[in-house]
Structures are given as structure tokens and as C-alpha cells.
Tab-separated table of C-alpha atoms in Angstrom:
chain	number	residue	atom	x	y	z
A	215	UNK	CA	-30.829	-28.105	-10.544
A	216	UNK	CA	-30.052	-24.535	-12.057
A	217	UNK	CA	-30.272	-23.241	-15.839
A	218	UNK	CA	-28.547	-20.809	-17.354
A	219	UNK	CA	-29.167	-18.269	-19.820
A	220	UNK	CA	-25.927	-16.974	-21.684
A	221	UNK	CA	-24.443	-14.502	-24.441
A	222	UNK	CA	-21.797	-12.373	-24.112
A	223	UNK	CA	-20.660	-13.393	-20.845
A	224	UNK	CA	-21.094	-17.374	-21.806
A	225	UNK	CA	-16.918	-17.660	-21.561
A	226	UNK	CA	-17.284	-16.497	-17.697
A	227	UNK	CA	-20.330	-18.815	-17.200
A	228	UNK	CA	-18.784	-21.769	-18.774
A	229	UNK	CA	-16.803	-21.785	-15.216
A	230	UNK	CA	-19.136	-21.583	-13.126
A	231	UNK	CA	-19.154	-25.178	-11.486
A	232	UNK	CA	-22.972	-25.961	-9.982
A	233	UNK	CA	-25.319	-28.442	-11.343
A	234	UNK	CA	-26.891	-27.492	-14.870
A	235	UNK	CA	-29.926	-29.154	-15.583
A	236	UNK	CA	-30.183	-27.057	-18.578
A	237	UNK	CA	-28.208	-24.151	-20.825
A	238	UNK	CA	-29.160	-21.954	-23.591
A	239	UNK	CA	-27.251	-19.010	-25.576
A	240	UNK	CA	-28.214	-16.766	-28.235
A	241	UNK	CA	-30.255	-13.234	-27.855
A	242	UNK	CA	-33.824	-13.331	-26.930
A	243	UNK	CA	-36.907	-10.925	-25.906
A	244	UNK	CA	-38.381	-11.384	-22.412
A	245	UNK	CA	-41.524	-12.980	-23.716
A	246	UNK	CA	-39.402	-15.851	-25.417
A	247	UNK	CA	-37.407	-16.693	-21.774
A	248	UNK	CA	-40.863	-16.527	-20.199
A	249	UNK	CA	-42.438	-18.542	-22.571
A	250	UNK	CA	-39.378	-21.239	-22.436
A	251	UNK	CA	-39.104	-21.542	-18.728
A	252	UNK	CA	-42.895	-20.770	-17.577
A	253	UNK	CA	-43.303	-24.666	-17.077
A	254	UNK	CA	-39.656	-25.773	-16.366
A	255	UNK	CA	-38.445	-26.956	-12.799
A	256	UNK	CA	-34.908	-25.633	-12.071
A	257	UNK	CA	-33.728	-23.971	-8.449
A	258	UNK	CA	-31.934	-21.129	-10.134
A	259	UNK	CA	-31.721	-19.526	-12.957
A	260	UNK	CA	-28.107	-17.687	-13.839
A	261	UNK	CA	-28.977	-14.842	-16.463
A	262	UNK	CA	-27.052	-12.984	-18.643
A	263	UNK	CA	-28.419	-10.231	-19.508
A	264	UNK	CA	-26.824	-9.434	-22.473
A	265	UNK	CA	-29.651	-12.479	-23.032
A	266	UNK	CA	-32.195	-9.862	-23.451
A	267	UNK	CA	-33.099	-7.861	-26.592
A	268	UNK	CA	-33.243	-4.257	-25.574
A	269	UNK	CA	-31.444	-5.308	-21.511
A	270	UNK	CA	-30.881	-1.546	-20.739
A	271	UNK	CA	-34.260	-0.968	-21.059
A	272	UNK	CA	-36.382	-1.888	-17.704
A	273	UNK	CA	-39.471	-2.760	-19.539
A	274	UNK	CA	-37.655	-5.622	-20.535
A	275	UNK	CA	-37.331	-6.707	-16.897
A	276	UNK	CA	-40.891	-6.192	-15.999
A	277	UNK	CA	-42.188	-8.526	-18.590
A	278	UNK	CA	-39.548	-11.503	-17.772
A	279	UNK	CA	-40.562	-10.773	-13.688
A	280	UNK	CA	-44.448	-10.538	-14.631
A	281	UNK	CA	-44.148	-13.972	-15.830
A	282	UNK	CA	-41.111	-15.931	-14.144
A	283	UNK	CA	-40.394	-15.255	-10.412
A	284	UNK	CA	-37.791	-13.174	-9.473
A	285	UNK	CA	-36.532	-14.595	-6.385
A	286	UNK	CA	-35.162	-17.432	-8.777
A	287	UNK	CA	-33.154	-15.582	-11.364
A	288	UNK	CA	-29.641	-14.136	-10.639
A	289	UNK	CA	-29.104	-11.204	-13.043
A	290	UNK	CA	-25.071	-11.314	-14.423
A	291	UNK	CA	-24.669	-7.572	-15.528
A	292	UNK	CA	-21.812	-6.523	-17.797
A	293	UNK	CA	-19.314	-4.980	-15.410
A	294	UNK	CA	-18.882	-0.944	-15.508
A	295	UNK	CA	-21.749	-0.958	-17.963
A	296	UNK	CA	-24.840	1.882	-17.327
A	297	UNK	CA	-26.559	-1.208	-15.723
A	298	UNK	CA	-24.054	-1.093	-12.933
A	299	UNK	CA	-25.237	2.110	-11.520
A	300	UNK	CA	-28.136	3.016	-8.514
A	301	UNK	CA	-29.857	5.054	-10.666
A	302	UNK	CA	-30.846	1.297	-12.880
A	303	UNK	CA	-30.171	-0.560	-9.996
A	304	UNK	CA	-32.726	0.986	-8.154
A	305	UNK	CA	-35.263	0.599	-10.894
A	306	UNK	CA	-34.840	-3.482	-11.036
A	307	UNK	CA	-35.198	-3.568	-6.925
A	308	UNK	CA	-39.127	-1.309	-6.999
A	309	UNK	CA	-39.773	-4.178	-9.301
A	310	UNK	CA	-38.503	-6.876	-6.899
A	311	UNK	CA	-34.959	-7.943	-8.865
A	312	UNK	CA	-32.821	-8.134	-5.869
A	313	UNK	CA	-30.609	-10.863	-6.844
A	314	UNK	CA	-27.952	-9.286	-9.364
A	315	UNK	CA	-24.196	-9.375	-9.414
A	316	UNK	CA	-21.150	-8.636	-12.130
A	317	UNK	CA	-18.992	-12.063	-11.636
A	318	UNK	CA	-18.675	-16.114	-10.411
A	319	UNK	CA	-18.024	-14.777	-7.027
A	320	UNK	CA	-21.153	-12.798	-6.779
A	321	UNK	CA	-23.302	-15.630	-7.879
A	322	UNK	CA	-21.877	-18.696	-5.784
A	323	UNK	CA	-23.086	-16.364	-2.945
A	324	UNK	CA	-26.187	-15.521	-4.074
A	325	UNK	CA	-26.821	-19.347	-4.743
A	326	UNK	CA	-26.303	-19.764	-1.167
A	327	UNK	CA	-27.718	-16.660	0.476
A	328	UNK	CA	-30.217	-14.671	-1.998
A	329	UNK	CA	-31.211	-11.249	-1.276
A	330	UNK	CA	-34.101	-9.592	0.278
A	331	UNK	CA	-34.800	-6.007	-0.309
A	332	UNK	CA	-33.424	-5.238	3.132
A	333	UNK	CA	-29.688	-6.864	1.397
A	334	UNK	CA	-30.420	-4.111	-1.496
A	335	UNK	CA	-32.150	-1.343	0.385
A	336	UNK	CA	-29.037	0.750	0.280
A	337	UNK	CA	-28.713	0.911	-3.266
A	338	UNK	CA	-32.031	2.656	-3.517
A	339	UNK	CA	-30.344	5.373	-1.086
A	340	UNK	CA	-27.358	5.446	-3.013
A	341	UNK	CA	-29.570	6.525	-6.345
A	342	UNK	CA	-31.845	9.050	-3.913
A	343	UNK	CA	-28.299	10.758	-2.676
A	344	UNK	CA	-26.249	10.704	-6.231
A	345	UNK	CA	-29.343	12.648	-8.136
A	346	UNK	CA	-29.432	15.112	-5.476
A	347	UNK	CA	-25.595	16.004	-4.797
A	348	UNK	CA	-23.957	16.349	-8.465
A	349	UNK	CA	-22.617	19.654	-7.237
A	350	UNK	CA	-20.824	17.623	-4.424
A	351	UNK	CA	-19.689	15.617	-6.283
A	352	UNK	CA	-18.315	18.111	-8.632
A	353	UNK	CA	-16.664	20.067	-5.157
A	354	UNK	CA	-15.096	16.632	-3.948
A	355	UNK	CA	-13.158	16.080	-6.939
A	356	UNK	CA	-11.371	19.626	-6.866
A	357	UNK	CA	-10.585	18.726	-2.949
A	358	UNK	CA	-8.888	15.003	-4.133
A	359	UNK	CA	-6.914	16.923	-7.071
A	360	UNK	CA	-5.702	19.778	-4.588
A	361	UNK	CA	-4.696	17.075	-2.376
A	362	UNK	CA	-2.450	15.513	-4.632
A	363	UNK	CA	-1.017	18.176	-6.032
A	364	UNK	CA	0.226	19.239	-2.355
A	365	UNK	CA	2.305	16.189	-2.567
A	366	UNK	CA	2.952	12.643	-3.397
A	367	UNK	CA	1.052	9.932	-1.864
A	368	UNK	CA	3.132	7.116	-0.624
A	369	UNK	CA	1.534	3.439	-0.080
A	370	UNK	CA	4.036	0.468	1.282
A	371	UNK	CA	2.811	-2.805	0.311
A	372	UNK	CA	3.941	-6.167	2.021
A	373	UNK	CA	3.511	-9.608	1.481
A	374	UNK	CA	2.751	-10.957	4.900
A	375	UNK	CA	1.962	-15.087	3.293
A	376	UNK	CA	4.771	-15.991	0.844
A	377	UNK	CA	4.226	-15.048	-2.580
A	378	UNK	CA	1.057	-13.261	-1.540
A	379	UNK	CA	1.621	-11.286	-5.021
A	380	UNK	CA	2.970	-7.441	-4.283
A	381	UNK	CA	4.504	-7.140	-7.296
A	382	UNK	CA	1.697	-8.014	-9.551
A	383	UNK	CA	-0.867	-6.271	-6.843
A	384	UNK	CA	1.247	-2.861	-7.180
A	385	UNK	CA	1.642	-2.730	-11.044
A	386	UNK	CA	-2.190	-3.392	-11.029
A	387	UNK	CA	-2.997	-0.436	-8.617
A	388	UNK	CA	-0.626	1.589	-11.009
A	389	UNK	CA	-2.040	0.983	-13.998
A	390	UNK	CA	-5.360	1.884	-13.039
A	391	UNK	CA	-4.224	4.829	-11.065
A	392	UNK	CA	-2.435	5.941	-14.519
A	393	UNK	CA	-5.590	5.830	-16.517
A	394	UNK	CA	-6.701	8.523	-13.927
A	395	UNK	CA	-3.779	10.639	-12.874
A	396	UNK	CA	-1.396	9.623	-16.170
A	397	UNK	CA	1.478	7.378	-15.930
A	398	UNK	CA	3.967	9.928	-15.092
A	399	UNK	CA	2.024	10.682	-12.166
A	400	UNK	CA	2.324	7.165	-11.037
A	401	UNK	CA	5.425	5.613	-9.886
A	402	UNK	CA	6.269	1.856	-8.658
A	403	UNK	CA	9.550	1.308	-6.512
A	404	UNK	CA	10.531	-2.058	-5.038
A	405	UNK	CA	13.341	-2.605	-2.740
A	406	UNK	CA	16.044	-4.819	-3.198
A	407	UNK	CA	14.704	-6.735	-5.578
A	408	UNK	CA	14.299	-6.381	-9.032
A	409	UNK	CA	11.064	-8.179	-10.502
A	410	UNK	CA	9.594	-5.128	-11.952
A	411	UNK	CA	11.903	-5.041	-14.756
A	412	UNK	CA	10.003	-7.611	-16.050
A	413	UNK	CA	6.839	-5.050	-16.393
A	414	UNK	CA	8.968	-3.221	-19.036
A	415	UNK	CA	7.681	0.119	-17.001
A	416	UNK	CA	9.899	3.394	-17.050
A	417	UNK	CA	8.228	4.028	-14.203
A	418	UNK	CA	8.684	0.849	-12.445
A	419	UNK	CA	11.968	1.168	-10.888
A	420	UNK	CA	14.116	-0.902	-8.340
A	421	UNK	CA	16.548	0.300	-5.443
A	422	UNK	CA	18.101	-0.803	-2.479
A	423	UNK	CA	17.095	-0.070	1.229
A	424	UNK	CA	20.013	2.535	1.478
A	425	UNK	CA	18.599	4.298	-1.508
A	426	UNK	CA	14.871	4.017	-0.866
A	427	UNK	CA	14.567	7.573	0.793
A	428	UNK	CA	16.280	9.409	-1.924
A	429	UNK	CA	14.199	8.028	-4.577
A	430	UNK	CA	11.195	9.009	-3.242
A	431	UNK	CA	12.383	12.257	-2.691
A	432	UNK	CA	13.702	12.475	-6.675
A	433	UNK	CA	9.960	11.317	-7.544
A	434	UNK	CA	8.183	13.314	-5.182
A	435	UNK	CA	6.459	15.501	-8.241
A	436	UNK	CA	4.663	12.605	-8.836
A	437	UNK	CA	0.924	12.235	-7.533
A	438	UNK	CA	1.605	8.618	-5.962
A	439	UNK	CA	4.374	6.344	-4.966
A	440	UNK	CA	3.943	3.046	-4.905
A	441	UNK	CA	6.701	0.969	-2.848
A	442	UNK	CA	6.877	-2.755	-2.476
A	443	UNK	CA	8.277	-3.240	0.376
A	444	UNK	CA	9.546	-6.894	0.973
A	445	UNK	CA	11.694	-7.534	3.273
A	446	UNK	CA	12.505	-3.818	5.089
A	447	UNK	CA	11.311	-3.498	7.850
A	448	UNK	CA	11.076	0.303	7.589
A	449	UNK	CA	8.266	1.555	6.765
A	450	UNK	CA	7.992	5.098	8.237
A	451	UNK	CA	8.279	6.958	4.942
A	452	UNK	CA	4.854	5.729	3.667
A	453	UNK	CA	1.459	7.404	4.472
A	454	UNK	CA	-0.019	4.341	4.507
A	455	UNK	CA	0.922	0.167	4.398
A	456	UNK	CA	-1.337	-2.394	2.982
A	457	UNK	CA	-0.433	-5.879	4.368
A	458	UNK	CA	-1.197	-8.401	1.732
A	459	UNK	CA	-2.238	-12.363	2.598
A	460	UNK	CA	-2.891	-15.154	-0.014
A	461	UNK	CA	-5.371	-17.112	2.441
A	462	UNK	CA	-5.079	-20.637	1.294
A	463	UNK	CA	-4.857	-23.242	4.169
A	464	UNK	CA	-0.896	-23.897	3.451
A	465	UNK	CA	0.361	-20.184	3.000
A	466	UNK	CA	-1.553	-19.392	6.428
A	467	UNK	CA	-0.745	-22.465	8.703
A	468	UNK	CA	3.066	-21.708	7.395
A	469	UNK	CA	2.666	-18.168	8.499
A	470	UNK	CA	1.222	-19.194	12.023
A	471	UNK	CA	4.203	-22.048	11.738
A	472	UNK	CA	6.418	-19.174	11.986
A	473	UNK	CA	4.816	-16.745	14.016
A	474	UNK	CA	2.170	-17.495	16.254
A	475	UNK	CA	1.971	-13.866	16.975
A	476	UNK	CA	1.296	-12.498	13.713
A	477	UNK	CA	-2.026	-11.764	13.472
A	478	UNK	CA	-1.604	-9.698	16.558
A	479	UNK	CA	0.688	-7.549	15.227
A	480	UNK	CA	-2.214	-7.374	12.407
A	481	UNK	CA	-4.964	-5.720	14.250
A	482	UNK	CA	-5.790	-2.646	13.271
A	483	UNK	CA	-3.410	-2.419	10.123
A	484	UNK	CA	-4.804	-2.700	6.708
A	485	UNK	CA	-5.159	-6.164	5.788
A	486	UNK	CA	-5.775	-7.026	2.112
A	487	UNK	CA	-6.456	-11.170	1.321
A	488	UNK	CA	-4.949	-11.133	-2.156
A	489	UNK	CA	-5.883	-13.923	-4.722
A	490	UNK	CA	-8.823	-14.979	-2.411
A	491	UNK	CA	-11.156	-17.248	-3.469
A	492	UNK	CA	-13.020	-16.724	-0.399
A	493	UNK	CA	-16.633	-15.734	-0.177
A	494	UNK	CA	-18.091	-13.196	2.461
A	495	UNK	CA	-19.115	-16.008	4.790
A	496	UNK	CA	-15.594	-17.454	4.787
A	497	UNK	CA	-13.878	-13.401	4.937
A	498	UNK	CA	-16.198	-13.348	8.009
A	499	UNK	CA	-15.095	-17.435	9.883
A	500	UNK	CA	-11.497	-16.154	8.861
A	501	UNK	CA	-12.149	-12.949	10.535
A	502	UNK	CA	-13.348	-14.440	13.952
A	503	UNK	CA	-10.131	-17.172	13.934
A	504	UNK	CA	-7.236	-14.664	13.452
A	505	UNK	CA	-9.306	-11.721	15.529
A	506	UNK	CA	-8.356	-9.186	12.976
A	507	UNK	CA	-10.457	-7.012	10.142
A	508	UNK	CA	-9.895	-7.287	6.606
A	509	UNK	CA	-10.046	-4.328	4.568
A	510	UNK	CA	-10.522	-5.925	1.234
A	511	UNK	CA	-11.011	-9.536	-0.110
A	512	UNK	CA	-9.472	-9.094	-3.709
A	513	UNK	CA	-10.170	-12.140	-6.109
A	514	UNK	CA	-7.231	-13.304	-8.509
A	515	UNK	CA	-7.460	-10.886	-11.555
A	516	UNK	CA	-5.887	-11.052	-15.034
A	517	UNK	CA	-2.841	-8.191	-15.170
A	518	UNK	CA	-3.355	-7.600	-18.798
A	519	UNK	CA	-6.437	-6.103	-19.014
A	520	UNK	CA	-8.387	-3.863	-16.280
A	521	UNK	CA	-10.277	-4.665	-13.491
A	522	UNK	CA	-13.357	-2.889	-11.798
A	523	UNK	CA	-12.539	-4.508	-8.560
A	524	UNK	CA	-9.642	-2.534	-8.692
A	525	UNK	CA	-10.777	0.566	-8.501
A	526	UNK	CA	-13.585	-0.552	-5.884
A	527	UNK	CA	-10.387	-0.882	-4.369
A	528	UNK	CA	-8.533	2.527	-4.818
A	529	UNK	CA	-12.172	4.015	-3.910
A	530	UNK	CA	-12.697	2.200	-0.464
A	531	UNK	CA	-8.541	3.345	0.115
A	532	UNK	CA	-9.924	6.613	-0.710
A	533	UNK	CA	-7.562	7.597	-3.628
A	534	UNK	CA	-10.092	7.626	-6.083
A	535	UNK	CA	-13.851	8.917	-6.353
A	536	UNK	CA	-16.820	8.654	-8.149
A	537	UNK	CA	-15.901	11.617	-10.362
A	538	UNK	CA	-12.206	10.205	-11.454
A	539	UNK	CA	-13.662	6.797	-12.080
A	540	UNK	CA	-17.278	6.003	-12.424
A	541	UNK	CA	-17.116	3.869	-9.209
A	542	UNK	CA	-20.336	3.259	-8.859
A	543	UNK	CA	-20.579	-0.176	-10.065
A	544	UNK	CA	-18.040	-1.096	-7.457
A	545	UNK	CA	-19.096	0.587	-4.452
A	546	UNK	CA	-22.481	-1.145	-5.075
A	547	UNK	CA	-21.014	-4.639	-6.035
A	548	UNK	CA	-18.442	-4.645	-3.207
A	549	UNK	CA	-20.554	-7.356	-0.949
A	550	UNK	CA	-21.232	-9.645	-4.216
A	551	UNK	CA	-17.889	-9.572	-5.841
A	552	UNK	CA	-15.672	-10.733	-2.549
């Protein structure tokens, strides 16, 4: 049986379906949690850490590990806060915290398969390489900005399941790559259909096949096209094609129904599972079956306010860097959050 500790995060906890033996909320020093669960029996303990008084300070942490062992607390940080960083990160694993994740996802699988340092080991290296390279960093971002400014960049999207979610998936990518490049920068074109209307977006615009190549060539100031492409089977004015899959059992047995060749034509293309509820260890079974690579796992998200996995996203597409964004807390995150 598992406790939990909650604040801020309680509303994400209160989903979080494993057995509670017992659940507490409220704000409370590291001496107070030690004190209350020194002598308690539980398997697991789910912590928010917004929990603990004074949580961004790691003296805090060494007092609730001197007295309640570490390998039994998963640490919920507040996503894209200063904790989600190598520089803290690396401070919780020298004192043996390697169980720590930003959503549900990330702690289903660390209730099945907890760290060891050798899971977190890389996160030390990230925090050794980001203190010494600011001046890279710095160099990188000019390179990214030149690049876009030499022209647009032009990413196809497809729905390979039905209803794998394009449209939603491609106004998402937008409006993060807005925040970043500004929304005029940004535009959205599907083809022959017209669901982005519904977005209310200027710069969410529909046109038909025939049209497809002229449009991109009236919006080619702008730093990135997005097209959805449904149905066309023309592809070969986009730089690059993400091939989206909602992987429940129906949507895929339907799509091997149809075409008991698809996943061949799959290999070595840019899969995305959208809407995945899948945890590594299934992204890996799923991997074996269809004999393809997935590029990303992407959980369902809510449109309406931003997502960090989105822009773990945009980084590992390599439209984005840590400069632009503040990816940190995704790059680390990406195994726990799929």
C-alpha cells in the first residue's frame, strides 16, 4: 500500500489510481513528514513537493532522506519550475533521490521500475556540461535564428490511425512555437478540410490540394509552416513529415485491417503515438510487434493551456533549444513523462 503526500499538485494526484493506504495535504517541514511516517508501513510514498516548507532548498531534502529512505519516495516536481533543471537535479541524486518525475505517467513507471543511479547518471552529466558551455549555448542559438531566417520551415503532419488528432496536435505545436518565434512567424495550413476555423486563428488557414503550393509560397516569410496533411498524398513540399498514431487496440487492429503493410512503409519515417497512454515498457512491446521506431510517445494534453511535453517535443525535432525555451526540464524528464 502507498501514501501520498499532496499540495499544490493534489488535483493531479487525486487521479492517480493505485492503492492508498493513506493521504495527507497541507504544507509541512521535513522533520514533520519524517516524524509522521518514521514508523508507518506503506510501499511507496508519492510526494509533492510543494509538501515541503522551503522545497527549493536541498537542505530540505537531506533531512526528509536522513530520516525516511529514499528508495521509497517518488518526488512530483512542479513542471518547468527551477527544480526541473540538472543543476538541482543533480544535487537530489549525490544525496541518493533518484526517483523523481513531473506527472501520473512518470510515477506509474517508477512504481513499477524505480531508479538506480545508473537510470539518473546522465543527469549529473547534463549539469557538469551546461555550467561549462554557456557560451555554446549562447553561439547555438544565433545558428537556429540564422537558420530560420534563411527560410521557412515546413513540417507535414498525417494521421496514419483515424482521428489520431492532427488538427489539435498542429495548433498545439503552433502555439508553443509562437510564444518563441511570435505568431506571425507561425503559420497552420490544412488541406481540404476546414477544421481550423474552429481555432479562431488568422493564422490558421485552409486550402485545397490545387492551392497548397501557392500558399506556402505567399507565407514563405514566415519562420515555420505547419501543414496538416490528411488525405494528399503529396508530400514533397515539406522538409519534414511526422506520421501521427493514436495506439489504442481498435484504431491499430483497424489500421492493420486495412493495410497489413503499413508499418512497413513506417520504418524509418517519424512516427509520433499521439494521445498515448502508453508507458516506456509498452512504447518498447509495441516497438518489437510493428518492427518500427517511435520518435515520440506524446500523452493526451489539454489545448488550452501549455504543455512542457511539448516543447520536449519541438527540442528532440530540433526546432527549438535550450536557449529559446528553457528545455531542460524536458530533455531530462523525457524517459518519465512517456
Amino acid at each position: 500500500m502507498n501514501v501520498i503526500v499532496a499540495n499544490e499538485q493534489q488535483n493531479q494526484l487525486s487521479n492517480l489510481d493505485i492503492d492508498i493506504i493513506k493521504s495527507v495535504s497541507g504544507v509541512y517541514d521535513a522533520s514533520e513528514i519524517v516524524e509522521m511516517f518514521k514508523s508507518f508501513f506503506y510501499s511507496k510514498m508519492i510526494l509533492d513537493v510543494s509538501s515541503l516548507k522551503n522545497y527549493s532548498d536541498i537542505k530540505t531534502y537531506e533531512l526528509l532522506v536522513q530520516g525516511l529512505d529514499a528508495d521509497k519516495i517518488i518526488f512530483l516536481l512542479p513542471e518547468g519550475s527551477q527544480l526541473c533543471t540538472p543543476n538541482f537535479l543533480s544535487q537530489l541524486i549525490s544525496i541518493g533521490i533518484y526517483n523523481f518525475t513531473t506527472n501520473l505517467n512518470g510515477i506509474k513507471y517508477l512504481l513499477k521500475k524505480p531508479n538506480s543511479l545508473k537510470d539518473v547518471e546522465h543527469i549529473r552529466n547534463m549539469a557538469t556540461i551546461h555550467d561549462s558551455d554557456e557560451a555554446g549555448a549562447a553561439v547555438a542559438t544565433v545558428a537556429t535564428t540564422s537558420k530560420v531566417q534563411d527560410g521557412s520551415t515546413i513540417i507535414g503532419v498525417k494521421n496514419i490511425t483515424e482521428h489520431a488528432g492532427a488538427t489539435t496536435f498542429i495548433y498545439l505545436l503552433k502555439k508553443e512555437l509562437a510564444f518563441t518565434y511570435g505568431a506571425d512567424n507561425v503559420i497552420a495550413i490544412e488541406i481540404d478540410k476546414n477544421d481550423f476555423q474552429l481555432f479562431r486563428d488568422k493564422n490558421m488557414i485552409s486550402v485545397k490540394q490545387a492551392e497548397i503550393k501557392n500558399a506556402i509560397q505567399k507565407y514563405s516569410s514566415a519562420s515555420f509552416i505547419l501543414i496538416d496533411l490528411n488525405t494528399s498524398t503529396d508530400d514533397s513540399f515539406c522538409g519534414d513529415v511526422l506520421y501521427l498514431m493514436e495506439p489504442s487496440t481498435i484504431r491499430l487492429n483497424r489500421l492493420v485491417t486495412r493495410n497489413k503493410f503499413v508499418f512497413t512503409k513506417l520504418v524509418n519515417k517519424k512516427v509520433v503515438l499521439n494521445q498515448s497512454l502508453l508507458l516506456n515498457n509498452d512504447v518498447f512491446d509495441f516497438e518489437k510487434e510493428a518492427g518500427i521506431k517511435v520518435f515520440y510517445n506524446m500523452p493526451p494534453l489539454d489545448e488550452r493551456k501549455r504543455n512542457g511535453v511539448v516543447n520536449d517535443f519541438l527540442s528532440k525535432l530540433g526546432v527549438l533549444n535550450e536557449k529559446n525555451h528553457n528545455s531542460n526540464s524536458g530533455k531530462i524528464f523525457g524517459l518519465f513523462r512517456r
